[in-house]
Coordinates of C-alpha atoms in Angstrom, one line a residue:
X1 CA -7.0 27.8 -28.7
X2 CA -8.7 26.5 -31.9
X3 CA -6.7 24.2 -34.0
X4 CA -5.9 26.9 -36.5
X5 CA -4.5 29.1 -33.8
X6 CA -2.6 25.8 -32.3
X7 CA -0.6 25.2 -36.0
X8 CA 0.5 28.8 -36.1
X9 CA 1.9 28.4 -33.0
X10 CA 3.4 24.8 -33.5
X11 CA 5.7 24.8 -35.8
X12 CA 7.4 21.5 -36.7
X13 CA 10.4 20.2 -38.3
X14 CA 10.1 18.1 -40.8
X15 CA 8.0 15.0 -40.5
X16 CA 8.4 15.3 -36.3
X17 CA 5.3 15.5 -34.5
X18 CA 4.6 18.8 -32.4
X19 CA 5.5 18.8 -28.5
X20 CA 2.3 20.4 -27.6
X21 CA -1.5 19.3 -28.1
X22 CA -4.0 21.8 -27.0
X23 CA -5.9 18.8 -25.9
X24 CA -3.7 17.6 -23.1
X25 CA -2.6 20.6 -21.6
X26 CA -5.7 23.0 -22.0
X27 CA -7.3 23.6 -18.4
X28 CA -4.8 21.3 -16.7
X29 CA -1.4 21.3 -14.6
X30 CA 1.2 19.0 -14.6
X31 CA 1.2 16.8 -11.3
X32 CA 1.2 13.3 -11.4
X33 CA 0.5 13.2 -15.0
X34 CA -1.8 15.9 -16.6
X35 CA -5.0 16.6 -14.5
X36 CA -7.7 19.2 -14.3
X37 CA -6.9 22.5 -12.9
X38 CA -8.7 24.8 -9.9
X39 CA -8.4 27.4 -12.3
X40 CA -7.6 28.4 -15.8
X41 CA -5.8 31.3 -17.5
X42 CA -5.7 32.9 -21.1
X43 CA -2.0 33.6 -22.2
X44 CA -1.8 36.2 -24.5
X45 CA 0.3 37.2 -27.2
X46 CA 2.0 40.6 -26.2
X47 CA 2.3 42.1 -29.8
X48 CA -1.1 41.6 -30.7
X49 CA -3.8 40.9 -27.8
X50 CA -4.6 37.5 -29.2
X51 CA -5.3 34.6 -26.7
X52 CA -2.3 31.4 -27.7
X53 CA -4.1 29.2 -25.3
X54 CA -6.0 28.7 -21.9
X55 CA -3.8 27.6 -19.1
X56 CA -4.1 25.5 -15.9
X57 CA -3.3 27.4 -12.6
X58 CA -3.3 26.0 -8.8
X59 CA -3.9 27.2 -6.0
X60 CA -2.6 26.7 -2.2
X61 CA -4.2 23.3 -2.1
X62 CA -2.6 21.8 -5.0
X63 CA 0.6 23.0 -4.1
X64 CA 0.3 21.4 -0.9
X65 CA -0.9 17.7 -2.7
X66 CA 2.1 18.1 -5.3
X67 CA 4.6 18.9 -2.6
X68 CA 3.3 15.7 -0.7
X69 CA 3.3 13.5 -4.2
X70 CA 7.1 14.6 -4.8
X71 CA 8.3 13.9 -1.4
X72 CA 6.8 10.4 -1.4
X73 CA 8.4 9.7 -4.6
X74 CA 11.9 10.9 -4.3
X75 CA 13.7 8.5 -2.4
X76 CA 12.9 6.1 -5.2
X77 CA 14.6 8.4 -7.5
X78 CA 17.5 9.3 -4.9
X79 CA 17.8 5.4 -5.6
X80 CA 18.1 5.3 -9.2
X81 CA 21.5 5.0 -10.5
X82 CA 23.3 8.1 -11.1
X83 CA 23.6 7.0 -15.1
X84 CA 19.7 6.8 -15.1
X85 CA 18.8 9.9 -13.6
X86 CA 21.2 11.7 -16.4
X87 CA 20.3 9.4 -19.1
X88 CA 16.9 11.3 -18.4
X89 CA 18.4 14.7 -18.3
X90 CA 20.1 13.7 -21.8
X91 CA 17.0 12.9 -23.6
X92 CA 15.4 15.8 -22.2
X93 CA 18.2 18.0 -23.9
X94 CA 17.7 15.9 -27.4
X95 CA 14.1 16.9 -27.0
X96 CA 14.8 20.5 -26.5
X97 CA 17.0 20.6 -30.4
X98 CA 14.3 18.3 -31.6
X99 CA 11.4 20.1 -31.4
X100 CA 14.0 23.5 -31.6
X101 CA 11.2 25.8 -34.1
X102 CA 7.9 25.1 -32.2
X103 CA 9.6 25.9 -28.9
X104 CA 10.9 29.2 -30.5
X105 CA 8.1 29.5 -31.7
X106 CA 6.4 29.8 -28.8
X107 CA 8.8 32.2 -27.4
X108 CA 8.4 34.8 -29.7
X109 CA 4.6 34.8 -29.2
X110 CA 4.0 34.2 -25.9
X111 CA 7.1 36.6 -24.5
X112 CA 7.6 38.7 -27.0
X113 CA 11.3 37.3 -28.0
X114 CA 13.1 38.0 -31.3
X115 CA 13.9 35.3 -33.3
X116 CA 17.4 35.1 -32.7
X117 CA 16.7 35.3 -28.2
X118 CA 14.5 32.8 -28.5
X119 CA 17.3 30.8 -30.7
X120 CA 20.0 31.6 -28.0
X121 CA 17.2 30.7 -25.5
X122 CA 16.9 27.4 -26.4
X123 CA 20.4 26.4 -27.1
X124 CA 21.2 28.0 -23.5
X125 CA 18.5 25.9 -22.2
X126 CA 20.4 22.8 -23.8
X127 CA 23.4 24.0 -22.7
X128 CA 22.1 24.2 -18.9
X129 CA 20.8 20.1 -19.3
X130 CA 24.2 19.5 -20.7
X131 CA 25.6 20.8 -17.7
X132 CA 23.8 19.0 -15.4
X133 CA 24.8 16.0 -17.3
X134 CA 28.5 16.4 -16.9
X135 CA 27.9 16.0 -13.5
X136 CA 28.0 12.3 -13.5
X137 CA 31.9 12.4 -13.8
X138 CA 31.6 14.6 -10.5
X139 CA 32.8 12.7 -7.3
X140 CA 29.7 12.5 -4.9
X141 CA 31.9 12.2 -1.4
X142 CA 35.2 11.7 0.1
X143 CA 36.7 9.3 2.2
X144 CA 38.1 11.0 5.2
X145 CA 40.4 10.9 8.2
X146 CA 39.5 9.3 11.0
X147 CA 40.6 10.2 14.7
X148 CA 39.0 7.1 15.9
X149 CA 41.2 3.6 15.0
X150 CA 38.7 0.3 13.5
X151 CA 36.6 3.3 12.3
X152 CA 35.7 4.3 8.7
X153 CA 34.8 7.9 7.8
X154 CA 33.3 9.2 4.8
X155 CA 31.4 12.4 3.3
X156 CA 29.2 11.9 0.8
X157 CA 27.1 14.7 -0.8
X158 CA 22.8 13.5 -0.9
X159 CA 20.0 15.2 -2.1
X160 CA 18.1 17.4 -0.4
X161 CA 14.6 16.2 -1.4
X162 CA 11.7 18.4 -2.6
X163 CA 12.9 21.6 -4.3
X164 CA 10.7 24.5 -5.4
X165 CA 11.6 26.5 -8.3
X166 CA 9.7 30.1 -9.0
X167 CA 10.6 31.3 -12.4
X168 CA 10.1 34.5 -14.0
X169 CA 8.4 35.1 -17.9
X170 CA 11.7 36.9 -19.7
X171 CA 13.9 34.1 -20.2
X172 CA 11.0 31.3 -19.4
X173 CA 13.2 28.1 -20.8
X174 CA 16.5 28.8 -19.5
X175 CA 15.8 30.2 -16.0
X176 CA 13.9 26.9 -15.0
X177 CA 16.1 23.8 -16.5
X178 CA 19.2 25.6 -15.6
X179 CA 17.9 24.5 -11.7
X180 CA 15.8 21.6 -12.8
X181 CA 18.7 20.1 -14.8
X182 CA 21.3 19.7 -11.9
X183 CA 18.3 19.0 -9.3
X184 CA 16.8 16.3 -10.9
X185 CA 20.2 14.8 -11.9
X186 CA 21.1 14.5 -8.8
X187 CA 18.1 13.1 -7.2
X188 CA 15.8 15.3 -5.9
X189 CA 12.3 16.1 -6.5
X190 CA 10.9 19.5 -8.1
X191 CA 7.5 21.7 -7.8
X192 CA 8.0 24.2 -10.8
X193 CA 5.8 27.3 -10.2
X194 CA 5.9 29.5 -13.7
X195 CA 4.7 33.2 -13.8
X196 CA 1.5 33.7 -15.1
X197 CA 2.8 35.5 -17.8
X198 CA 4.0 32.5 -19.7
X199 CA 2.2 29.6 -18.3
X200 CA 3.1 27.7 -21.6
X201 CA 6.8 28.4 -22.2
X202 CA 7.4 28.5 -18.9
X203 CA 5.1 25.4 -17.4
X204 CA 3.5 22.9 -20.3
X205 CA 6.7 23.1 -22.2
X206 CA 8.8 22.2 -19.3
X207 CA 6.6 19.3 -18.5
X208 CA 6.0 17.8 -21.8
X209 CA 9.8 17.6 -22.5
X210 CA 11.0 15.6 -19.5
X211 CA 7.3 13.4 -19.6
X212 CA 8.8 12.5 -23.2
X213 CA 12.3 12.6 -21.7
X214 CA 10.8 9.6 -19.4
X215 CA 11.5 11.2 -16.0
X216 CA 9.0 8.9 -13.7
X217 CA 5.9 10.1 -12.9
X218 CA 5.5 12.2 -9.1
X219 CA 9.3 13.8 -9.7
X220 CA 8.3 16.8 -11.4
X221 CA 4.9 19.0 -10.8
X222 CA 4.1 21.9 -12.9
X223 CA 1.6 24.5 -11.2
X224 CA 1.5 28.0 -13.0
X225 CA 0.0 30.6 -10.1
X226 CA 0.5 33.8 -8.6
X227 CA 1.6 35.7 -5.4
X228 CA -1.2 32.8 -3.3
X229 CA 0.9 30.0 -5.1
X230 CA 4.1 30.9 -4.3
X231 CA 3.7 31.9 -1.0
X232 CA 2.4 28.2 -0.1
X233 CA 5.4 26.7 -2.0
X234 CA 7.5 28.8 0.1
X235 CA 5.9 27.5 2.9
X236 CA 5.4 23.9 2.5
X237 CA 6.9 21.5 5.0
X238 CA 7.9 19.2 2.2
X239 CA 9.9 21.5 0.4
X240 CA 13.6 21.6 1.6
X241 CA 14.7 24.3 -1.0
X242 CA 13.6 27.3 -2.7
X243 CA 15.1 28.8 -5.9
X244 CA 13.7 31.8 -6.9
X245 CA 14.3 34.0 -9.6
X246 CA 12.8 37.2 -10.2
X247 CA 12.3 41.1 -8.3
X248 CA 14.3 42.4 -5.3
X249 CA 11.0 42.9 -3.5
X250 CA 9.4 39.5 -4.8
X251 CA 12.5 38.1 -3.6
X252 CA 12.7 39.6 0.0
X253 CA 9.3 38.6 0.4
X254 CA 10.2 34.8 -0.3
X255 CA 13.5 35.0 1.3
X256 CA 11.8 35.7 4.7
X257 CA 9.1 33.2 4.2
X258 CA 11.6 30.4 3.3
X259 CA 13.9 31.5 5.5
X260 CA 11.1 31.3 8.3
X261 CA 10.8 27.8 7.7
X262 CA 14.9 27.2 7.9
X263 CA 14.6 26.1 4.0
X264 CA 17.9 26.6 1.7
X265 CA 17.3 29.4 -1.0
X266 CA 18.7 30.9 -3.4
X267 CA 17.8 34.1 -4.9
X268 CA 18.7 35.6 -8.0
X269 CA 17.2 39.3 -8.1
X270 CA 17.4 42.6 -9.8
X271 CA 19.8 44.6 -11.4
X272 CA 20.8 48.3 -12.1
X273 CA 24.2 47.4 -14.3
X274 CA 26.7 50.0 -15.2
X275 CA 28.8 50.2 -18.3
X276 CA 31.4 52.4 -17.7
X277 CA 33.2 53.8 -20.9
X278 CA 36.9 55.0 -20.5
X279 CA 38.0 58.2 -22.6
X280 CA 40.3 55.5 -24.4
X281 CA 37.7 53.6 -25.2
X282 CA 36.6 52.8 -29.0
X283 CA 33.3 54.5 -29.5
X284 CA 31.9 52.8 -32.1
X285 CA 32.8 49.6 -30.1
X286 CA 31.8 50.5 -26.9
X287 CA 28.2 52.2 -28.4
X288 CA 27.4 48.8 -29.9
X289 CA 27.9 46.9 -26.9
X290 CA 25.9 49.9 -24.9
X291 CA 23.0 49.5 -27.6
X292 CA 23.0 45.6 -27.4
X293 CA 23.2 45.6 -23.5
X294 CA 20.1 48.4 -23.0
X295 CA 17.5 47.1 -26.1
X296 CA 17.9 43.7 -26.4
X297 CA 14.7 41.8 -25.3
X298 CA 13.6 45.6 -24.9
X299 CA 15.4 45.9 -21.7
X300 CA 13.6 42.7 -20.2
X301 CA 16.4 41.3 -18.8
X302 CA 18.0 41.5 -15.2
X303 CA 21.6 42.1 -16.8
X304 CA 21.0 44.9 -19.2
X305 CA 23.1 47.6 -19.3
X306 CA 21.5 50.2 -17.0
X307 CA 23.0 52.9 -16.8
X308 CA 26.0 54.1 -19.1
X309 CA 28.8 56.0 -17.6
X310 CA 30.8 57.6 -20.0
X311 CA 33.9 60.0 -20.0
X312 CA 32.7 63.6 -19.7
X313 CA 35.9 64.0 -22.2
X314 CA 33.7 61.5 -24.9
X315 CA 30.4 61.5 -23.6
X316 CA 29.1 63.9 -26.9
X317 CA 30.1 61.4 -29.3
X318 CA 28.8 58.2 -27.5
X319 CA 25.2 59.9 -27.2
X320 CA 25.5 60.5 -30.9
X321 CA 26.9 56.9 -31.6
X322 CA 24.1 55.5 -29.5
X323 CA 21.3 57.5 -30.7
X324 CA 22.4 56.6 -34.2
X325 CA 21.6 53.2 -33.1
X326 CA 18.9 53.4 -31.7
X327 CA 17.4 55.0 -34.4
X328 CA 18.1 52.2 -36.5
X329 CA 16.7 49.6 -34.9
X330 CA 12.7 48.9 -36.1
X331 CA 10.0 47.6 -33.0
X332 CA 7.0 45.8 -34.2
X333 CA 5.5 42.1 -34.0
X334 CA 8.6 39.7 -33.8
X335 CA 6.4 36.8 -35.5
X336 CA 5.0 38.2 -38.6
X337 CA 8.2 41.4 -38.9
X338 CA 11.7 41.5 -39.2
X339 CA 12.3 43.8 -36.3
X340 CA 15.3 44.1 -33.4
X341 CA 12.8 44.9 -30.5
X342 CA 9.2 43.6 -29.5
X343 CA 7.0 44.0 -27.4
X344 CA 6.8 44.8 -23.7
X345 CA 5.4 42.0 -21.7
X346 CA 2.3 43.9 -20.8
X347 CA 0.5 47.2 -19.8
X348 CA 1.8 47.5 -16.2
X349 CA 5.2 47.4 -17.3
X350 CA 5.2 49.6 -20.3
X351 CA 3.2 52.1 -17.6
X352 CA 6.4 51.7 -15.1
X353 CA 9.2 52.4 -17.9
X354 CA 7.2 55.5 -19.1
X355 CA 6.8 56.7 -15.3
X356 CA 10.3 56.0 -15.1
X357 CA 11.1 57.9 -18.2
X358 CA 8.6 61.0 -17.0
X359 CA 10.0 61.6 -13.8
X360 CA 13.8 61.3 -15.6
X361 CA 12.8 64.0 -17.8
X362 CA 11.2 66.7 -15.5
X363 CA 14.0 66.6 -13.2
X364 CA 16.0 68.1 -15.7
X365 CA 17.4 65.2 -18.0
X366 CA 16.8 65.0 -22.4
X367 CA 15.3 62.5 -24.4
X368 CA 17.5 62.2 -27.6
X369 CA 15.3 59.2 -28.9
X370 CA 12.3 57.3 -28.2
X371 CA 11.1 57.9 -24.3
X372 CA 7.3 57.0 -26.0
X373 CA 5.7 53.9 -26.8
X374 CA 2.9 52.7 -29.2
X375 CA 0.7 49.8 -27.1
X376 CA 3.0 47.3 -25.5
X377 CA 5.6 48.8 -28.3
X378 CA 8.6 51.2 -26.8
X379 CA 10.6 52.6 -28.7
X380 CA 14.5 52.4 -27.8
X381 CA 15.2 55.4 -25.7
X382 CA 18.4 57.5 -25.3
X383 CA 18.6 59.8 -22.2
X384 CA 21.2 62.4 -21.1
X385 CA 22.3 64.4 -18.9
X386 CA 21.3 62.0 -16.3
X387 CA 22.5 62.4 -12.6
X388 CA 22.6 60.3 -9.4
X389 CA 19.6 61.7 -8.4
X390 CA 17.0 60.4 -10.9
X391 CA 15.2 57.8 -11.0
X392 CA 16.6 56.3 -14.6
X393 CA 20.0 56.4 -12.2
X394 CA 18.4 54.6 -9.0
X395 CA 15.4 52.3 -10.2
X396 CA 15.9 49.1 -12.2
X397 CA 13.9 50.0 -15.6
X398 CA 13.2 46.3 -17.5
X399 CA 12.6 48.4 -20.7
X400 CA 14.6 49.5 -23.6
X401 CA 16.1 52.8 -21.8
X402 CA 19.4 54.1 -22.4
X403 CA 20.4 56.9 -19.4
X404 CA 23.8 58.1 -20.0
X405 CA 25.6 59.6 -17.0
X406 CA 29.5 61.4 -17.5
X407 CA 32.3 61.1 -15.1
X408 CA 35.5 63.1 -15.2
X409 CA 37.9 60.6 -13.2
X410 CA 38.3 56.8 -13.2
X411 CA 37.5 57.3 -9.4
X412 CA 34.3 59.3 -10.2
X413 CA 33.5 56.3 -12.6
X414 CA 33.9 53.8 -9.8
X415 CA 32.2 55.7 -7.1
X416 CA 28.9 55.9 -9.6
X417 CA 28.7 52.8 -10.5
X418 CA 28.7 51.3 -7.2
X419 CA 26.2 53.7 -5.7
X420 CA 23.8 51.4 -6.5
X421 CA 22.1 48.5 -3.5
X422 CA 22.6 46.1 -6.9
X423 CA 24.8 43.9 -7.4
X424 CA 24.4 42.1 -10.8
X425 CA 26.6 42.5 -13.6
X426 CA 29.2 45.3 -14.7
X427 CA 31.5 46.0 -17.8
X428 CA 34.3 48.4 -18.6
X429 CA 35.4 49.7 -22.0
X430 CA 38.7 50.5 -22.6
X431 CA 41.8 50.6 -25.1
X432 CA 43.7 50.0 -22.2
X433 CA 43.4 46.4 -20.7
X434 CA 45.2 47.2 -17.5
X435 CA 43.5 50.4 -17.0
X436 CA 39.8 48.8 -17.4
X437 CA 41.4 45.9 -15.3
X438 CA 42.1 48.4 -12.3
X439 CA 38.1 49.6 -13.0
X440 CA 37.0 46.3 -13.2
X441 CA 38.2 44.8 -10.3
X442 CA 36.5 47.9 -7.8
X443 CA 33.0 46.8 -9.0
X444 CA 30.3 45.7 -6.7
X445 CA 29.2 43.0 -8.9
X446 CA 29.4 39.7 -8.9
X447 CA 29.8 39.4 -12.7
X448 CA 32.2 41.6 -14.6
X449 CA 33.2 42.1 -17.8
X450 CA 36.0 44.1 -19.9
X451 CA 35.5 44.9 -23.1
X452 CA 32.1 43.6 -23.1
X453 CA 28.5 44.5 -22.2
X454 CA 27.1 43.1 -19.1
X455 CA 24.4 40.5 -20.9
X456 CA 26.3 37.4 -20.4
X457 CA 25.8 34.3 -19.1
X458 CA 27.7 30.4 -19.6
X459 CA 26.4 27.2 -18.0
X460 CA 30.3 26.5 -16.2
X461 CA 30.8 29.9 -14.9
X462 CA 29.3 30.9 -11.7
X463 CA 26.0 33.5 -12.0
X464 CA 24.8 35.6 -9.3
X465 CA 25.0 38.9 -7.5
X466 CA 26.0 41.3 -4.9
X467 CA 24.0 43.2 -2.7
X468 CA 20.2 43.2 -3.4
X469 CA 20.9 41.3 -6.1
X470 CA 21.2 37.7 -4.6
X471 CA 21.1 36.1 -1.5
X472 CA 24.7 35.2 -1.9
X473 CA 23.8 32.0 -4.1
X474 CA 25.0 31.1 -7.1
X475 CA 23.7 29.0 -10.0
X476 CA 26.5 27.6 -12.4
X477 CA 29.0 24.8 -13.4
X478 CA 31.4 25.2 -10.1
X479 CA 28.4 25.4 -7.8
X480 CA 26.3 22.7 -8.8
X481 CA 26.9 20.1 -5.9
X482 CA 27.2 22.3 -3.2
X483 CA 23.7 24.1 -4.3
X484 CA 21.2 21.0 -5.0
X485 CA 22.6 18.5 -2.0
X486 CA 24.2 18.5 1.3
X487 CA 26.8 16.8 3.1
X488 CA 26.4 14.0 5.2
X489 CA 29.0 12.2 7.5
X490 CA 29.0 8.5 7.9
X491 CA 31.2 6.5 9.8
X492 CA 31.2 2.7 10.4
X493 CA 33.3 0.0 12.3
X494 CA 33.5 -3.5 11.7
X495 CA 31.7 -5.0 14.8
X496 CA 29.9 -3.2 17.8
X497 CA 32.0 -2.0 20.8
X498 CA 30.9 -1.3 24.1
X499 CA 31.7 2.3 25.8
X500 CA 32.2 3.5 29.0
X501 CA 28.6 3.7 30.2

């Protein structure tokens, strides 16, 4: 990146110095301060094809020295006070408001973000550090019972030591701190490995902030790599923990690889997420939340709205409500134009929504709007007359595709939006609370929402999955202990006594 290109991303405030300089991150990874990389890779910006800067990427063997590095220097941090480690954490959420425009910045060029995701994005992400900052008024054990008299028994929760953390490119910020945050706190070491798609947002960012946060050095390694890089995270013997967030086949993949080596994971997947509209329902309402839940982040998101279900009784009048929408709502370059929708991430997706959209279409349903794209540009895309049988009904689409499906009974509704092997997220609309309530609470989801859409996410609630969309894990404010430590038991007497043998 030449210096020119480096100010347009870096956008300061005020008189505060930028986060990034080309010159220490260019060519390098994050491990054990910043050091030359095995390899390098351009990052380019989606809505135009120009290169934002040259990444470092590892391979196998640096994954295995940084696992190695952050097992060695975890106990120390383990160590630490409590109030240190989340004094750390703190900073590290200062930094993030701080430097608030550049790292928006960033977002909207290297993933394609609006203005006002990328906003949402970062206050999230702060919102995630503040979390795990909270949880030094958590209690860390329990004093227990003891069966044995002169003998003291406790529980306390530890760390479980090395964690690696695979992050996805949509939501590059937020999906990483909101397990870095809590792990770090509470005293365990991290290998961060970023998709290549956003090996800046998702890797130097995240590294610069907690190396100006003052986290000591060999706690946090940040290797951007592919399929080769993950697969030796997954396997290292260092590494006690994987969290992974990302596909349902990516995720099966490392589940059994962890898994193969006994290692904790949790697994945030996919999502196919119904909105179900009730014939009481308030159209113009329930369109809105349809619209915002489908085309936001064009449809890059793992809790969009993916298929709308919708009264056979009102169905007409949502399609027109929606389509309306859609029609009003401009794609183009999120930097330099005022627009609701970007780009697509990159060729191979845009070429998956369109087949998606294809094969929708020739088995027999209509495109009211959009179902084309210009480049990496879709346009927002209303389908009807969709059926189970389809794939705009079966496959997750990560693009800004509306299929609408009609129901003629609150039983029907149910039945199609749990013939799905996802899990995710769900919402109802309704002008009855008690009748979306009987809906709601016959969802296979693990997140559910009335009178909503199903884009939704708060650092104390718990967020994860059914089916093939989690492992059963869960990230979130009531989970944090019992996901990022273990228990162990400890008992102690007073002086030595001999036993029967």
């Amino acid at each position: 990146m030449s210096t020119t290109a480096e100010t347009s991303v870096a956008s300061t405030n005020g008189s505060e110095p930028t986060l990034l300089n080309e010159r220490d991150w260019t060519g390098r990874i994050y491990s054990g301060g910043w050091v030359d990389a095995p390899g390098t890779i351009e990052t380019i910006e989606p809505a135009t094809g120009a290169v934002l800067g040259n990444a470092g990427v590892g391979d196998a063997a640096t994954i295995t020295r940084a696992c190695a590095a952050a097992a060695a220097a975890q106990p120390a941090w383990s160590a630490t006070a409590l109030s240190e480690r989340i004094a750390v954490i703190r900073r590290a959420a200062d930094l993030l408001e701080r430097h608030r425009p550049e790292l928006e910045r960033w977002l909207i060029r290297e993933s394609g973000s609006i203005p006002g995701k990328a906003s949402q994005e970062v206050s999230a992400s702060i919102g995630q550090l503040d979390l795990a900052a909270a949880l030094i008024g958590q209690p860390q054990g329990l004093v227990l019972p003891s069966l044995t008299p002169g003998r003291s028994s406790t529980a306390r929760r530890v760390p479980l030591g090395v964690v690696g953390v695979i992050t996805p490119w949509n939501f590059p910020y937020v999906l990483a701190l909101r397990s870095l945050g809590p792990a770090l706190a509470l005293g365990n070491a991290v290998v961060l490995k970023p998709d290549l798609n956003t090996p800046v947002s998702g890797g130097v960012v995240l590294a610069r902030i907690f190396e100006q946060a003052g986290l000591p050095e060999g706690l946090l390694h940040v290797i951007p790599g592919g399929a080769e890089v993950g697969q030796a995270l997954c396997q290292d013997p260092n590494v006690r923990m994987i969290s992974f967030t990302g596909s349902t086949a990516a995720g099966r993949l490392v589940g059994a690889t962890a898994g193969g080596a006994l290692k904790r994971t949790v697994l945030e997947l996919g999502g196919n997420s119904p909105l179900v509209v009730l014939d009481d329902a308030d159209i113009e309402a329930a369109s809105s939340a349809g619209a915002w839940g489908s085309f936001l982040h064009q449809g890059q998101i793992c809790l969009a709205v993916s298929r709308h279900l919708v009264h056979e009784r009102i169905v007409d009048q949502y399609l027109e409500a929606l389509t309306a929408r859609a029609s009003h709502l401009p794609v183009g370059n999120p930097d330099t134009e005022q627009v609701a929708l970007g780009p697509i991430i990159n060729q191979k997706q845009v070429e998956r929504v369109q087949r998606i959209v294809d094969e929708t279409v020739a088995a027999g349903a209509k495109v009211l709007i959009g179902g084309s794209h210009e480049g990496l540009f879709y346009k927002p895309t209303v389908l009807s007359g969709v059926t189970p049988d389809m794939a705009a009904f079966r496959e997750e689409i990560f693009g800004p595709v509306a299929p609408v499906i009609s129901f003629s009974s609150d039983e029907e509704a149910i039945t199609l939006a749990n013939q799905t092997e996802y899990g995710l997220a769900a919402a109802v609309q309704s002008g009855s609370p008690e009748r979306a309530a009987m809906v709601a609470e016959r969802l296979h989801a693990g997140m559910v929402h009335i009178n909503d859409q199903t884009v939704n996410e708060e650092p104390p609630a718990p967020f994860g999955g059914f089916g093939a969309s989690s492992n059963g894990g869960h990230f979130g404010g009531v989970t944090q202990l019992e996901l990022w430590t273990e228990w162990q038991w400890m008992t102690a007497r007073d002086a030595a006594t001999p036993f029967p043998f």
